[in-house]
Coordinates of C-alpha atoms in Angstrom, one line a residue:
X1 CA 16.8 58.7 12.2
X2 CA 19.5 59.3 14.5
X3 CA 22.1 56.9 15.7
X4 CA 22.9 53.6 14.5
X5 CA 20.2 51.6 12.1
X6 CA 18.6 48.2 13.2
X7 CA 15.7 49.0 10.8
X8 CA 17.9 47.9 7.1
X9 CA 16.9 44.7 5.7
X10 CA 14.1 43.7 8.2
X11 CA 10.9 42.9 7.4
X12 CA 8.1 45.4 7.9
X13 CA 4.4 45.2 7.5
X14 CA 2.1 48.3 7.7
X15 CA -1.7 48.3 7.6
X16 CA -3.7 50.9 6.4
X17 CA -0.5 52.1 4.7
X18 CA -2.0 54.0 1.5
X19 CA -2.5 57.5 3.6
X20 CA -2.1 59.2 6.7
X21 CA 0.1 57.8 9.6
X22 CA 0.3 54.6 7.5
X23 CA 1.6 56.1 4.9
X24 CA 4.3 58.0 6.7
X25 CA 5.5 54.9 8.5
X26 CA 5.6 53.4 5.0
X27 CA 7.8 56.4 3.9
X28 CA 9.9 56.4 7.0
X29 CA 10.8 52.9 6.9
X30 CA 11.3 52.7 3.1
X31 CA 14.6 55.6 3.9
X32 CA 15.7 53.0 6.6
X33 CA 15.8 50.1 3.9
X34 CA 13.5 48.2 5.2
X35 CA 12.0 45.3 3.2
X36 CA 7.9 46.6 3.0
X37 CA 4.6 45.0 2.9
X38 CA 1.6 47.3 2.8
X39 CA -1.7 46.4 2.7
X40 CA -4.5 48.9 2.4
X41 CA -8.0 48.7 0.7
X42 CA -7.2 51.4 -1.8
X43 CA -4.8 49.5 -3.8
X44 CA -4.4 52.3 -6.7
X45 CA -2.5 54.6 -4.1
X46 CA -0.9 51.9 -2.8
X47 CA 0.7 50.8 -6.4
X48 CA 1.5 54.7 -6.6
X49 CA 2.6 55.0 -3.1
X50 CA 5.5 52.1 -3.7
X51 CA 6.5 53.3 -7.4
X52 CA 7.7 56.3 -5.2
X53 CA 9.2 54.3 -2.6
X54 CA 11.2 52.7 -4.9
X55 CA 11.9 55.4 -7.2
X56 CA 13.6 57.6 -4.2
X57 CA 15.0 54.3 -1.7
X58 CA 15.3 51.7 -3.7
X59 CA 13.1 50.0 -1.6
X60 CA 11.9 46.1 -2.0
X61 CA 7.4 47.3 -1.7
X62 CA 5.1 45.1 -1.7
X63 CA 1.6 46.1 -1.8
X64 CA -2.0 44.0 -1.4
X65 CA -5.8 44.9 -1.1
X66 CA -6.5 44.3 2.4
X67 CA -9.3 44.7 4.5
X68 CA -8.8 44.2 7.4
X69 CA -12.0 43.4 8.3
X70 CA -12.2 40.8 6.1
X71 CA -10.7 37.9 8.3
X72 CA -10.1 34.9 5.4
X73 CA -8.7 37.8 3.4
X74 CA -6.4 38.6 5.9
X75 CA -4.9 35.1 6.4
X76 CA -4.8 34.2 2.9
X77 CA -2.5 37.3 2.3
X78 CA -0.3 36.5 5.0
X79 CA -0.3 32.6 4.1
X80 CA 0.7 33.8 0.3
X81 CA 3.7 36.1 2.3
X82 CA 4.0 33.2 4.0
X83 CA 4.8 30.8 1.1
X84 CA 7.5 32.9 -0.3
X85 CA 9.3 32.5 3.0
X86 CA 8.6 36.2 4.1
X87 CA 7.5 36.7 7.7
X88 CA 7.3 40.5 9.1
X89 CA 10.3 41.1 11.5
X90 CA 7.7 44.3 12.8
X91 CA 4.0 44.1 12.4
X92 CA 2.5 48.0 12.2
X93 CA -1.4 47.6 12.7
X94 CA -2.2 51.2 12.2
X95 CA -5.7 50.1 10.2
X96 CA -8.3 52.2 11.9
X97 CA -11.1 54.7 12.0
X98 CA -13.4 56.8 13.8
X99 CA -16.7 57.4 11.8
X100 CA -19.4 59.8 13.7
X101 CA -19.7 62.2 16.8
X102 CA -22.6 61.6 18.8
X103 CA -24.2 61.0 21.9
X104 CA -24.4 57.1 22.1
X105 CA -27.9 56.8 22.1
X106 CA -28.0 59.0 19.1
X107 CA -25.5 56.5 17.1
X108 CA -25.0 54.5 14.6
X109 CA -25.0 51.1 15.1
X110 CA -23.4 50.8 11.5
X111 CA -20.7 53.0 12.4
X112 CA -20.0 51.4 15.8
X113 CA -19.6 48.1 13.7
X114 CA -17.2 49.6 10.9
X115 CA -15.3 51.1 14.0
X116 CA -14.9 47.8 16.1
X117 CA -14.5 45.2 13.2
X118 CA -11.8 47.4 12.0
X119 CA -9.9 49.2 15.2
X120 CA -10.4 45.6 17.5
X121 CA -11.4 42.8 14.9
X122 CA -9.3 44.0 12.4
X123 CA -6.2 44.2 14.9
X124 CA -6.4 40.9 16.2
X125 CA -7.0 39.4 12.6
X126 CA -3.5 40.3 11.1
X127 CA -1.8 39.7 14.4
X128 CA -3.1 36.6 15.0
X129 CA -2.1 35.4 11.5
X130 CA 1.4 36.5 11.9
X131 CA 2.3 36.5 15.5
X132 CA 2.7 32.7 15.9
X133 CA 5.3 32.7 13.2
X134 CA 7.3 35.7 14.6
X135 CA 7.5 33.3 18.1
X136 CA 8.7 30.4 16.3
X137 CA 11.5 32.6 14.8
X138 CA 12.1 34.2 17.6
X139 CA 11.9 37.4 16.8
X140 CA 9.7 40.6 16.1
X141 CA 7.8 43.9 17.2
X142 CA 4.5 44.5 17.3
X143 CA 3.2 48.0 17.4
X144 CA -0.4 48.8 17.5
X145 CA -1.1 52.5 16.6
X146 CA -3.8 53.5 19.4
X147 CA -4.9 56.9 20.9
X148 CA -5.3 59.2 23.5
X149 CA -9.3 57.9 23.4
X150 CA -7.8 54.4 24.9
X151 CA -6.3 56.3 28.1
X152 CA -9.3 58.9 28.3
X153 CA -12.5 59.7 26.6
X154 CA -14.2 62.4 25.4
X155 CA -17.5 63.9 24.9
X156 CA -19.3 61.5 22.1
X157 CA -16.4 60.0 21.2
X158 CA -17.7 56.9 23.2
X159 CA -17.4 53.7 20.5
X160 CA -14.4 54.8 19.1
X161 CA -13.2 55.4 22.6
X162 CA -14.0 52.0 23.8
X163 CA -11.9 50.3 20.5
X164 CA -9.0 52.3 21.5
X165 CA -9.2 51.5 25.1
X166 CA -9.7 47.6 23.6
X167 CA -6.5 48.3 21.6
X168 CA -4.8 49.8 24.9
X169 CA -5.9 46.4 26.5
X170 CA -4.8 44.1 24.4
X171 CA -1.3 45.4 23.6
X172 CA -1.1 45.0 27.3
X173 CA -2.4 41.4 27.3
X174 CA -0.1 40.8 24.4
X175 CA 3.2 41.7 26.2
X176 CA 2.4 39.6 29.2
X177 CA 1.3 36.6 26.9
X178 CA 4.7 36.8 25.1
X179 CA 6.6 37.0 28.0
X180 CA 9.8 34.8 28.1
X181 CA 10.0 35.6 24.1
X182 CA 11.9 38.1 22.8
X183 CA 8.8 39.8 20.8
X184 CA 8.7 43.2 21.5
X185 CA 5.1 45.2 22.0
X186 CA 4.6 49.0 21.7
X187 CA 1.1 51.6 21.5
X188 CA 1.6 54.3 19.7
X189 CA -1.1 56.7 21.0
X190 CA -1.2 60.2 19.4
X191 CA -3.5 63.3 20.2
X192 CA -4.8 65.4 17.3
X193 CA -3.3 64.3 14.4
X194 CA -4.1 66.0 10.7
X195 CA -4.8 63.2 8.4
X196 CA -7.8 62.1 6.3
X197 CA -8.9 61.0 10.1
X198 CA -11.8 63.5 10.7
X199 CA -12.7 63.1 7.4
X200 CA -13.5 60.0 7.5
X201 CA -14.9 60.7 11.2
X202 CA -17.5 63.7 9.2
X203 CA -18.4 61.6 6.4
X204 CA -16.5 63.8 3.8
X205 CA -17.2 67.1 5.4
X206 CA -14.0 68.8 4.8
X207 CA -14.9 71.8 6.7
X208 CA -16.5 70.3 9.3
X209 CA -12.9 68.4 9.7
X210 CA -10.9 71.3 9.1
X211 CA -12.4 73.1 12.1
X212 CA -11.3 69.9 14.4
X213 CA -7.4 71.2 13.9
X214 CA -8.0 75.2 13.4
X215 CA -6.1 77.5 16.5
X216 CA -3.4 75.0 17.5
X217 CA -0.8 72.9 14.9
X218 CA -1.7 69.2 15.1
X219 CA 0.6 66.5 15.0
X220 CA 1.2 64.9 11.2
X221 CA 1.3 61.8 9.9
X222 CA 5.3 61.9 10.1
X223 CA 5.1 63.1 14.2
X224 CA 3.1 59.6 14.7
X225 CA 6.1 57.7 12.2
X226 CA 9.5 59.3 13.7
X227 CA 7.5 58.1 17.2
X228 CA 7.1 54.6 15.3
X229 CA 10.8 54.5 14.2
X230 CA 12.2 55.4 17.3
X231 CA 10.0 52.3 19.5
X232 CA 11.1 49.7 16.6
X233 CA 14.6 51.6 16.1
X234 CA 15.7 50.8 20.0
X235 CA 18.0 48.5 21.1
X236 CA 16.5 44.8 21.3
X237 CA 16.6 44.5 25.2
X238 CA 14.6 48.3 25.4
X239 CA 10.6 48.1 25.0
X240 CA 8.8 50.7 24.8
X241 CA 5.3 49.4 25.8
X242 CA 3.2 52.8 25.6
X243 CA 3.8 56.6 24.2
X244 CA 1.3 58.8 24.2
X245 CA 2.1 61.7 22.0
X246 CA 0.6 65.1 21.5
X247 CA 0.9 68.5 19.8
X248 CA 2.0 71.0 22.2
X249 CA -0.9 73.1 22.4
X250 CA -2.7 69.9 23.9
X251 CA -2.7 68.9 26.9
X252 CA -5.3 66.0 27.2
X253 CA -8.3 64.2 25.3
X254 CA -10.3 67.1 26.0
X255 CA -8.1 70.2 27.1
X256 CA -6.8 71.7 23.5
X257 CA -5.1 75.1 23.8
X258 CA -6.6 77.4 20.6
X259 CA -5.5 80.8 19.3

């Protein structure tokens, strides 16, 4: 991070922290010294993930099994941060998935619901149980990581398009709802990005994945987090609503250039 740190000290929560972007953002903001909450629903690489924060920052991790789906989980953690007087100073909800490629009327109504109680549900849960405390303080940064699907879609990408064009829309709603506060809101919205992502999206099929990212070098994990750092890094009157943020060799949802 270049340039003078506003990250030390402050209080940062990450969801969906134990891999991918989440994981980087935990790792970024762990070398800033910020004081870090991560929740995640695989709490054995989360225990493993702060062990190793701690071991090479020094860093003050906390870590939870969190659903975010689960919407009385979700409050009950952030009531027990609560009671011990901790309150995030930036709120990271990066807790999402895509799960399936097909034409809508071929889909899965399972998936659709793991995709919107998750991406939509799942974002408004955690923000809505800390956000009312970050305006009493005063302070804070909310940064929802979206996607390139919420500014344009692509062929059967069509749920998982629609929650990140609901994520697109309500980071919008939220900065207008907070206005005359000093909360800051950001999107982060990457392109191809090589994480457990497509993965997820093909069900385990690691080839099938592997072919989403092959002619062309992807965005990582730490791309989307330097992007993350920089938004929450800038000076208190600068907001950064919306980044969109792509590999080179694409050039939109659907134009990717291959070799």
């Amino acid at each position: 991070m270049n340039g003078e740190n506003r990250i030390e000290g402050r209080a940062v929560l990450v969801t969906g922290a134990s891999s991918g972007i989440g994981e980087a953002c935990a790792r970024r903001f762990a070398a800033a010294r910020a004081d870090l909450v991560l929740w995640a629903r695989r709490i054995e690489r989360l225990e493993a993930l702060a062990v190793d924060l701690e071991r090479q920052h020094g860093a003050h991790v906390r870590v939870a099994a969190v659903d975010v789906r689960d919407r009385a989980a979700v409050f009950r953690e952030a009531q027990a941060l609560r009671e011990h007087g901790w309150v995030p100073d930036v709120l990271v909800n990066n807790a999402g998935l895509a799960v399936g490629l097909n034409p809508l009327h071929e889909g899965d109504p399972d998936d659709w619901e793991r995709m919107i109680d998750t991406n939509v549900k799942g974002l408004l849960y955690v923000t809505r149980a800390f956000l009312p405390h970050m305006v009493e303080r005063g302070r804070g940064h909310v940064v929802n990581i979206g996607s390139i699907a919420g500014h344009q879609v692509y062929p059967k990408g069509n749920v998982y398009a629609a929650t990140k064009h609901a994520v697109r829309a309500l980071t919008h709603a939220l900065a207008l709802d907070l206005t005359g506060t000093p909360i800051r809101v950001s999107s982060i919205d990457p392109g191809l990005v090589e994480t457990e992502f497509s993965i997820v999206r093909f069900k385990g099929d690691r080839e099938r994945a592997a072919s989403v990212y092959r002619g062309l070098q992807p965005l990582t994990g730490d791309d989307v987090a330097d992007a993350v750092l920089y938004v929450v890094n800038a000076p208190p009157h600068v907001n950064v609503l919306e980044l969109v943020l792509l590999p080179t060799a694409q050039r939109s949802a659907t134009v990717v250039h291959r070799e």
